[in-house]
Short mmCIF file of C-alpha atoms in Angstrom, two decimals:
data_model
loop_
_atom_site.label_atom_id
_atom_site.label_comp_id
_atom_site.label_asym_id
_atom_site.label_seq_id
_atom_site.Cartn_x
_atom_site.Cartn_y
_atom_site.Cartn_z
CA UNK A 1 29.80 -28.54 135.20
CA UNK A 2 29.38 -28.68 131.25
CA UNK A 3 32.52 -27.90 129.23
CA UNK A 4 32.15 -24.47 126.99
CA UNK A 5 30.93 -27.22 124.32
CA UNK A 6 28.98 -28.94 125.61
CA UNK A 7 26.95 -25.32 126.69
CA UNK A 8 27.31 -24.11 123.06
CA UNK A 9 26.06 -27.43 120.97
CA UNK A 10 22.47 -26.66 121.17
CA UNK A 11 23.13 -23.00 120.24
CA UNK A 12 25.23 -24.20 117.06
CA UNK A 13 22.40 -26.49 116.40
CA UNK A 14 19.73 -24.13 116.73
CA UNK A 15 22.11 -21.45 113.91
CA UNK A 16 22.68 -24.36 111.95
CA UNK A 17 19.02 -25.70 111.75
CA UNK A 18 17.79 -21.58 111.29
CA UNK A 19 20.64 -21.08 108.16
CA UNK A 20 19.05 -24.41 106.63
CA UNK A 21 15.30 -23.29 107.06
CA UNK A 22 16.53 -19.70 105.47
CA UNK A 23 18.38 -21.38 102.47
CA UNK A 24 15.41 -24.21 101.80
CA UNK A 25 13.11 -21.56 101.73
CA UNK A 26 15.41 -19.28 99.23
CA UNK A 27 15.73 -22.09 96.98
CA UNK A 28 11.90 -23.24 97.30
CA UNK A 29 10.81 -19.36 96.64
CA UNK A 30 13.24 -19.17 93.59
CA UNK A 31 12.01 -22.29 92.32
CA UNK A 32 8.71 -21.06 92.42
CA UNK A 33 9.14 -17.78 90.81
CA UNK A 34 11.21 -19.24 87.91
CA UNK A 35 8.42 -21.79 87.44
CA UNK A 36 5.81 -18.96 86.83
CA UNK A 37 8.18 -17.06 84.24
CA UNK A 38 8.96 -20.44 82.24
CA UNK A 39 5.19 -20.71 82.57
CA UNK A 40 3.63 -17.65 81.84
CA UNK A 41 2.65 -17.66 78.05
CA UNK A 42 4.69 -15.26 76.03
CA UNK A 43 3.45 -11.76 75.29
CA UNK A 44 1.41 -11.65 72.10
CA UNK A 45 3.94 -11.06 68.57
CA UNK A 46 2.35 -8.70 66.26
CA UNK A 47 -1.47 -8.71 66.44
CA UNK A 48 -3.78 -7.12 63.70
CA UNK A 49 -1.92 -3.95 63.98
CA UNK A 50 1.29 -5.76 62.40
CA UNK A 51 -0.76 -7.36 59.25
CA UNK A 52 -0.81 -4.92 56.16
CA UNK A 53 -2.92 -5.92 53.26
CA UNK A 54 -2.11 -4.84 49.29
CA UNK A 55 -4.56 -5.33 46.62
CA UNK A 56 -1.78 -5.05 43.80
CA UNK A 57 -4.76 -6.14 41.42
CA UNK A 58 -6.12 -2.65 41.94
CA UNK A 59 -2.68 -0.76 41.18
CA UNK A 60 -2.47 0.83 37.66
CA UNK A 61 0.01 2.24 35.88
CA UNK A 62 -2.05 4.49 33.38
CA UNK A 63 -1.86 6.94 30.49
CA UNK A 64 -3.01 9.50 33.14
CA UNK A 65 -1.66 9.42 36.00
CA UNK A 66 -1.94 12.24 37.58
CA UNK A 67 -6.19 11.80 36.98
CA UNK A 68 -5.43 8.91 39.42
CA UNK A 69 -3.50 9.70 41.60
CA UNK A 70 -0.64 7.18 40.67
CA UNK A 71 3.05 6.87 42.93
CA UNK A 72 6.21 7.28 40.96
CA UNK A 73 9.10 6.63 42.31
CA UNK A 74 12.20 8.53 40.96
CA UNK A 75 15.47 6.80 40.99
CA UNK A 76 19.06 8.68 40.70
CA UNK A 77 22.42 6.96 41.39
CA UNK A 78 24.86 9.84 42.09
CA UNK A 79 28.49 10.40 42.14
CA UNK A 80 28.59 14.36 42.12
CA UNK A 81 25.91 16.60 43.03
CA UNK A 82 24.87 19.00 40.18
CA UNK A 83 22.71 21.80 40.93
CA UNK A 84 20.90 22.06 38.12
CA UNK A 85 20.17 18.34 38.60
CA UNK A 86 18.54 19.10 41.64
CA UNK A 87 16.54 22.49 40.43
CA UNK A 88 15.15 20.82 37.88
CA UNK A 89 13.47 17.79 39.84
CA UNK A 90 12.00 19.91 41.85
CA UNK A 91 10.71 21.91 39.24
CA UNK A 92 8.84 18.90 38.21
CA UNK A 93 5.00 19.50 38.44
CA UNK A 94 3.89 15.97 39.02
CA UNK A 95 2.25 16.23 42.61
CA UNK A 96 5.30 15.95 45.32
CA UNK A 97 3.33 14.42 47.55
CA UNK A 98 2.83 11.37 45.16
CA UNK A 99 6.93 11.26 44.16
CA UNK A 100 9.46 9.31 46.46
CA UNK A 101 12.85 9.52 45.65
CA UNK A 102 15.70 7.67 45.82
CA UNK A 103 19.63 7.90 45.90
CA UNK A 104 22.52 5.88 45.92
CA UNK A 105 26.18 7.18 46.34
CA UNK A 106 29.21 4.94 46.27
CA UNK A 107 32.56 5.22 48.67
CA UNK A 108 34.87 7.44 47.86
CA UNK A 109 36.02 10.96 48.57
CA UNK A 110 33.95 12.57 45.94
CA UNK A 111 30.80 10.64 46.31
CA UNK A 112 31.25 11.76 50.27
CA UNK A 113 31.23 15.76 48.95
CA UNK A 114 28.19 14.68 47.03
CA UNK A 115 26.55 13.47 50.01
CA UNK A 116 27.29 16.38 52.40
CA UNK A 117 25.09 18.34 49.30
CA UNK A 118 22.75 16.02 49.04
CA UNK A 119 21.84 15.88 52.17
CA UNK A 120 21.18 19.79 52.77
CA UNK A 121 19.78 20.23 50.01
CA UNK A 122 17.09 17.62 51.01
CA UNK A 123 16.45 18.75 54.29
CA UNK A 124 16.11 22.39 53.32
CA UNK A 125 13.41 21.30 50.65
CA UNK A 126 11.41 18.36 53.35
CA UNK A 127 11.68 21.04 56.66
CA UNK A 128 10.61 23.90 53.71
CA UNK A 129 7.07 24.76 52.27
CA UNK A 130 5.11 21.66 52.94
CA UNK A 131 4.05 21.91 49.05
CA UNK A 132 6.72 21.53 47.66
CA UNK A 133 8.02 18.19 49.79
CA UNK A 134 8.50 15.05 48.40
CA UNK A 135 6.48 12.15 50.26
CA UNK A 136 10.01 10.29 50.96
CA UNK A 137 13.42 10.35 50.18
CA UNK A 138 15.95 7.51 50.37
CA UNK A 139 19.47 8.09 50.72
CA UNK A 140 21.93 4.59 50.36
CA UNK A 141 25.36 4.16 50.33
CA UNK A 142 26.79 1.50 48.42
CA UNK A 143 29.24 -1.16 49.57
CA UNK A 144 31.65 -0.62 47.46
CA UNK A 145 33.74 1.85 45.44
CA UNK A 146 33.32 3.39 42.20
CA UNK A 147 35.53 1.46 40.26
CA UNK A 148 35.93 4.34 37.85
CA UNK A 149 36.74 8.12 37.36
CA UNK A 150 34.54 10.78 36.76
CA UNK A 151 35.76 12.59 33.89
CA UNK A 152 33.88 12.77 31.03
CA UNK A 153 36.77 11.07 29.37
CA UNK A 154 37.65 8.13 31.49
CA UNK A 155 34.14 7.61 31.91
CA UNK A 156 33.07 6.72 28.24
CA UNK A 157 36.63 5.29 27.38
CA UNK A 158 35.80 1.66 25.61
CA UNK A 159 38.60 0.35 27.98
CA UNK A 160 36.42 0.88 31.30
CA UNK A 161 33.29 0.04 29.90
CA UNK A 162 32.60 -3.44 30.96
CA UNK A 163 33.55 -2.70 34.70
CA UNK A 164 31.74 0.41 35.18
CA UNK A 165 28.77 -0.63 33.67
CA UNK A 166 28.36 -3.54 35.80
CA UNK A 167 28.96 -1.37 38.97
CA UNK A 168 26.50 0.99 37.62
CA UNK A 169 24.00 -2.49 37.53
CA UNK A 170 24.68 -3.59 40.41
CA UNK A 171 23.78 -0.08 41.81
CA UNK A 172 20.46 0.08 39.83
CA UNK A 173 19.76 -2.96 41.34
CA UNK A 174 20.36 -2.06 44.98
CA UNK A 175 18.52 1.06 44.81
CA UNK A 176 15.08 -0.23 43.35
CA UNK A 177 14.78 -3.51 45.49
CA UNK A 178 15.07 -1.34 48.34
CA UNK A 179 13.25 1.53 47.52
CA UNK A 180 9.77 0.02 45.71
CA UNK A 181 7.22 -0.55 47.38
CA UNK A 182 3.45 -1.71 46.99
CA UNK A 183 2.12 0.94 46.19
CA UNK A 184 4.57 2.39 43.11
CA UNK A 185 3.34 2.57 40.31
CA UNK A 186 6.09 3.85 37.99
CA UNK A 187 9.66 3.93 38.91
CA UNK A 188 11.48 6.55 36.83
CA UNK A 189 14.96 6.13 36.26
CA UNK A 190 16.58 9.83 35.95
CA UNK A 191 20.42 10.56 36.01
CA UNK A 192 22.10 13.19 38.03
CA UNK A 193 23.83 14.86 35.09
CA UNK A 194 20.92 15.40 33.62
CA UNK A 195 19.87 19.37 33.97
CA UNK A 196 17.02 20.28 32.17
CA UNK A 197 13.68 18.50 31.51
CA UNK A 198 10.36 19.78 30.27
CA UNK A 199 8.58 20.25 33.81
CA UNK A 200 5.69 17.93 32.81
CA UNK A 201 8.33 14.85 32.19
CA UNK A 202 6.47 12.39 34.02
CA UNK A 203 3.07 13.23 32.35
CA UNK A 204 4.22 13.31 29.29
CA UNK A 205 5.89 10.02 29.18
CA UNK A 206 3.33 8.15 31.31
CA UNK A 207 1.10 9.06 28.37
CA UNK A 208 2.00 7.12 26.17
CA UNK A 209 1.08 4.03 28.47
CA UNK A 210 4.81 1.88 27.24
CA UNK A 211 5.53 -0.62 30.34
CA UNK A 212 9.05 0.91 28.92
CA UNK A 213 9.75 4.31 27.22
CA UNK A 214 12.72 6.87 27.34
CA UNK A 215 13.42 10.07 26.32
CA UNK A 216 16.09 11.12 23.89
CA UNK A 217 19.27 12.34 25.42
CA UNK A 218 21.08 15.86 23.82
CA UNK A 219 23.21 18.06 25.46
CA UNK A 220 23.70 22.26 24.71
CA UNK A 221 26.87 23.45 23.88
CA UNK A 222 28.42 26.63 22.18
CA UNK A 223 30.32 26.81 19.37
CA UNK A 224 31.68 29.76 17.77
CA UNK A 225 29.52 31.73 19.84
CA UNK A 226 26.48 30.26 19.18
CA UNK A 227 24.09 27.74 20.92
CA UNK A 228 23.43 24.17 19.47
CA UNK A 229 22.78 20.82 20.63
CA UNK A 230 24.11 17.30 19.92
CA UNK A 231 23.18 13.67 20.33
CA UNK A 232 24.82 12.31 23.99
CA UNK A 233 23.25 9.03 24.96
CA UNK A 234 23.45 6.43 22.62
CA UNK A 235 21.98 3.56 24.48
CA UNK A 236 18.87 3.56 22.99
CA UNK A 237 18.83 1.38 19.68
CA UNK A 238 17.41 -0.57 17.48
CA UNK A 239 19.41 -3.98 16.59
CA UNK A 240 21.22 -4.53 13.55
CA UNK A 241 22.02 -8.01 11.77
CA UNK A 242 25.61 -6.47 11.84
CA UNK A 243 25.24 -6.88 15.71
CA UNK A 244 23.94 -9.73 16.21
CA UNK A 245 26.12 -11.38 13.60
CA UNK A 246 29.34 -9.70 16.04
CA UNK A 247 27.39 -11.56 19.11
CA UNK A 248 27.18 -14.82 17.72
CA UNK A 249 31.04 -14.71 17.23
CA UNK A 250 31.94 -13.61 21.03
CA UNK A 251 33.37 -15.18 23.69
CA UNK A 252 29.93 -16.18 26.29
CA UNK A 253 31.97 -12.96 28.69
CA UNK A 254 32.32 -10.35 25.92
CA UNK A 255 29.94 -7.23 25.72
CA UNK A 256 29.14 -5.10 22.54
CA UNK A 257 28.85 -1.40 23.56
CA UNK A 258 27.35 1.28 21.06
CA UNK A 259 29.32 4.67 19.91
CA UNK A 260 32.62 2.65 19.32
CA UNK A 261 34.09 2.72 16.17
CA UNK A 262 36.10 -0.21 17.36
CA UNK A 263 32.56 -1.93 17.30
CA UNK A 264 30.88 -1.13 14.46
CA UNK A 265 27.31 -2.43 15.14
CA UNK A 266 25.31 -0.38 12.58
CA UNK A 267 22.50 -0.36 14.37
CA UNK A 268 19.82 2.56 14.15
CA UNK A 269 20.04 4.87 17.35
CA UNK A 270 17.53 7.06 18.95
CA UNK A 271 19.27 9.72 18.49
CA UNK A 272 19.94 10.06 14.74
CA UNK A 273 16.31 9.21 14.63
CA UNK A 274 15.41 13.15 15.63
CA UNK A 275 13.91 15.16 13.15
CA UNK A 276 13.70 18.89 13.71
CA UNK A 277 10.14 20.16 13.95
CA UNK A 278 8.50 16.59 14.01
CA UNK A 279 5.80 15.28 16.38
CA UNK A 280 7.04 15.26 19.98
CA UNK A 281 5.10 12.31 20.79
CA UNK A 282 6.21 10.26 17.98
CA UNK A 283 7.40 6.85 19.50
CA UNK A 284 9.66 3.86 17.85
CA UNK A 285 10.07 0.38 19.22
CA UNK A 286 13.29 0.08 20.28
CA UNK A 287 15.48 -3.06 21.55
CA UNK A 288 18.20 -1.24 24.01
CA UNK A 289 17.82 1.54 26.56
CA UNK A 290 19.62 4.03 28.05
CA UNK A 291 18.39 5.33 31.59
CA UNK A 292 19.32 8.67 31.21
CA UNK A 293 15.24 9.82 31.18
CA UNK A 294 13.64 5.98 31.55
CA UNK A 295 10.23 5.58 32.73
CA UNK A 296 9.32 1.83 33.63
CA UNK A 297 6.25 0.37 35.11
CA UNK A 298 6.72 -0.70 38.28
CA UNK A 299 5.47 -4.51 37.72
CA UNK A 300 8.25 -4.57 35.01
CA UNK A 301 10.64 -4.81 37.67
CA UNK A 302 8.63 -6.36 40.02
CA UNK A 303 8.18 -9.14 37.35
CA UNK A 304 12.32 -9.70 37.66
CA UNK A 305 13.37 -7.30 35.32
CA UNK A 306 16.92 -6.19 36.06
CA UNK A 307 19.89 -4.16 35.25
CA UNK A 308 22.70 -7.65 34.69
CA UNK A 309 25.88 -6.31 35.68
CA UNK A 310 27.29 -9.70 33.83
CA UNK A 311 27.24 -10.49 30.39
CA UNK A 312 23.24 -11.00 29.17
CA UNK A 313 23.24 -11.92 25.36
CA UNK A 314 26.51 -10.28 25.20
CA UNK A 315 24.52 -6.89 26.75
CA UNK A 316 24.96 -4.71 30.39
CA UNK A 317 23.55 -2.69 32.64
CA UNK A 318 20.29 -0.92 31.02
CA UNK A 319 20.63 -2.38 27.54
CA UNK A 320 20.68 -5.79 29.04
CA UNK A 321 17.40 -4.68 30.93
CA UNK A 322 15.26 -4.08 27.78
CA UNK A 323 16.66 -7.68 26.69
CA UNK A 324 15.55 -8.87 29.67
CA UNK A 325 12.31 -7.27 29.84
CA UNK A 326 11.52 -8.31 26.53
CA UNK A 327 12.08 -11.49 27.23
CA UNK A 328 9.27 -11.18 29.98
CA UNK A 329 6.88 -9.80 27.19
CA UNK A 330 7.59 -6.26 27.83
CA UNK A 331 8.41 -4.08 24.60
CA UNK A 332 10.78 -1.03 24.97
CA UNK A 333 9.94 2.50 23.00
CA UNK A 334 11.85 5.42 22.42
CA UNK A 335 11.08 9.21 21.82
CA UNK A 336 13.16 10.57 19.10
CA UNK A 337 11.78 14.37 19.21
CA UNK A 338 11.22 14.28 22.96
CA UNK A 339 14.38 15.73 24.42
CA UNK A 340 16.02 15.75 27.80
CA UNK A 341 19.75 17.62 28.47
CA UNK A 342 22.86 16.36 29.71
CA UNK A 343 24.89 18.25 31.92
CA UNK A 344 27.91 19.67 29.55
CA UNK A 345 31.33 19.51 31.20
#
């Protein structure tokens, strides 16, 4: 009689041989399924759908451009939120539909209450009246702090000069590369302490036709009971041999800045240049901006011109962007009687 092995070999062989045939034809159906995904062509990346043509050729940036129909893109960096900032841009009566703004806010405590107003102030205006809504709004925060205080005083102290107008730069900089796009035709650069504007601003200054033109700067104050108005920005210049002599003695680091009497450049500012009652649209050449009210042509910027936030011919920020542009062949102009308002603290 077979031992209880001998009886069960065939049956082990048969489980054996059935667990092989199951696993060979695992491995054969897996092999065969992995083939066909390593084989099967890719799906199709982008298509005609993805491919976006610009005929920059055809963009203008014209004495009228509201007759056609030109973008402008309106650029603010922001540290506090003024209302009267904000009432007067959208008072502006350049089509909204043909505006896109753009903000940038650095870290901070008090750029993060700016924010909070931004931001419902925007959305009550885009979800309002569909007239009055901008065609986009861009809202960045920077990378970094505001290396400076906001007072009015610490602000314009020569001391912090240098390092907050190279974080101001590099904050220009970071808002328009990211902002522009192909079909802008002016970028206007328009801080947020500035309150009041005549309503036709962009109009007014695109009519001129400058690839570079601001506005003069005064802000209202009383005195004594009664209302007046003084030169504020005083960015806007024309050189002086007295300056450039002072550059040609610096250190390839230092930085002349205007309204110091601890630099005494004597060059001619836009804003002693005003002359009550004279032509509004009188314009002067000038070699330094301020961008306060600054209205550029788009290809100005997209030809390189930037705001250095480092030493350029001894120049920052927006001064060192109408050397720059000039050195691209771009001439700056200034409007002595044309007046914009700073916010009065």
């Amino acid at each position: 009689m077979p031992s209880y092995r001998q009886r069960s070999r065939p049956l082990t062989i048969i489980t054996v041989s059935g667990v092989a045939l199951i696993i060979l034809f695992y491995l054969l159906s897996t092999s065969r399924s992995s083939s066909e995904v390593r084989v099967r062509p890719p799906p199709a990346a982008g298509g005609a759908k993805s491919i976006s043509h610009y005929p920059m050729n055809g963009l203008t940036s014209s004495w009228q451009p509201l007759a056609r129909q030109e973008h402008v893109l309106i650029l603010t960096p922001i540290t506090r939120f003024y209302e009267e900032y904000w009432n007067n841009l959208i008072n502006l009566n350049y089509p909204h539909e043909l505006i896109d703004l753009g903000f940038i806010l650095p870290r901070g405590r008090e750029a993060n209450q700016a924010i909070q107003r931004l931001d419902e102030a925007v959305n009550a205006l885009q979800t309002g009246p569909k007239k009055n809504r901008f065609a986009s709004v861009s809202i960045l925060r920077q990378d970094f702090d505001s290396p400076f205080s906001q007072s009015e005083k610490d602000r314009h102290a020569l001391s912090s000069q240098k390092e907050r107008r190279a974080a101001m730069a590099r904050a220009r900089n970071s808002l328009y590369t990211t902002t522009i796009n192909a079909g802008i035709s002016w970028i206007l650069w328009l801080d947020a302490d500035i309150v009041e504007t005549p309503a036709s601003l962009i109009q007014d200054m695109a009519s001129h036709n400058k690839a570079i033109i601001v506005a003069n700067c005064y802000q209202r104050y009383v005195d004594h009971g009664e209302s007046k108005i003084r030169p504020y920005d005083f960015n806007t210049w024309q050189d002086s041999e007295a300056a450039a002599k002072m550059a040609q003695n610096m250190g390839d680091d230092e930085v002349i800045f205007e309204g110091y009497a601890e630099m005494a450049t004597h060059r001619t500012l836009l804003a002693s240049m005003r002359g009550a009652g004279k032509d509004i649209n009188e314009e002067v050449p000038v070699d330094g901006v301020g961008a306060t009210a600054l209205l550029v042509k788009a290809e100005v910027h997209r030809d390189g011109a930037m705001f250095p936030s480092f030493p350029f011919f001894h120049l920052l920020e927006s001064e060192g962007f109408a050397k720059m542009a000039k050195r691209l062949g771009y001439q700056a102009y200034g409007l002595p009687n044309y007046l914009v308002y700073h916010y009065n603290e």
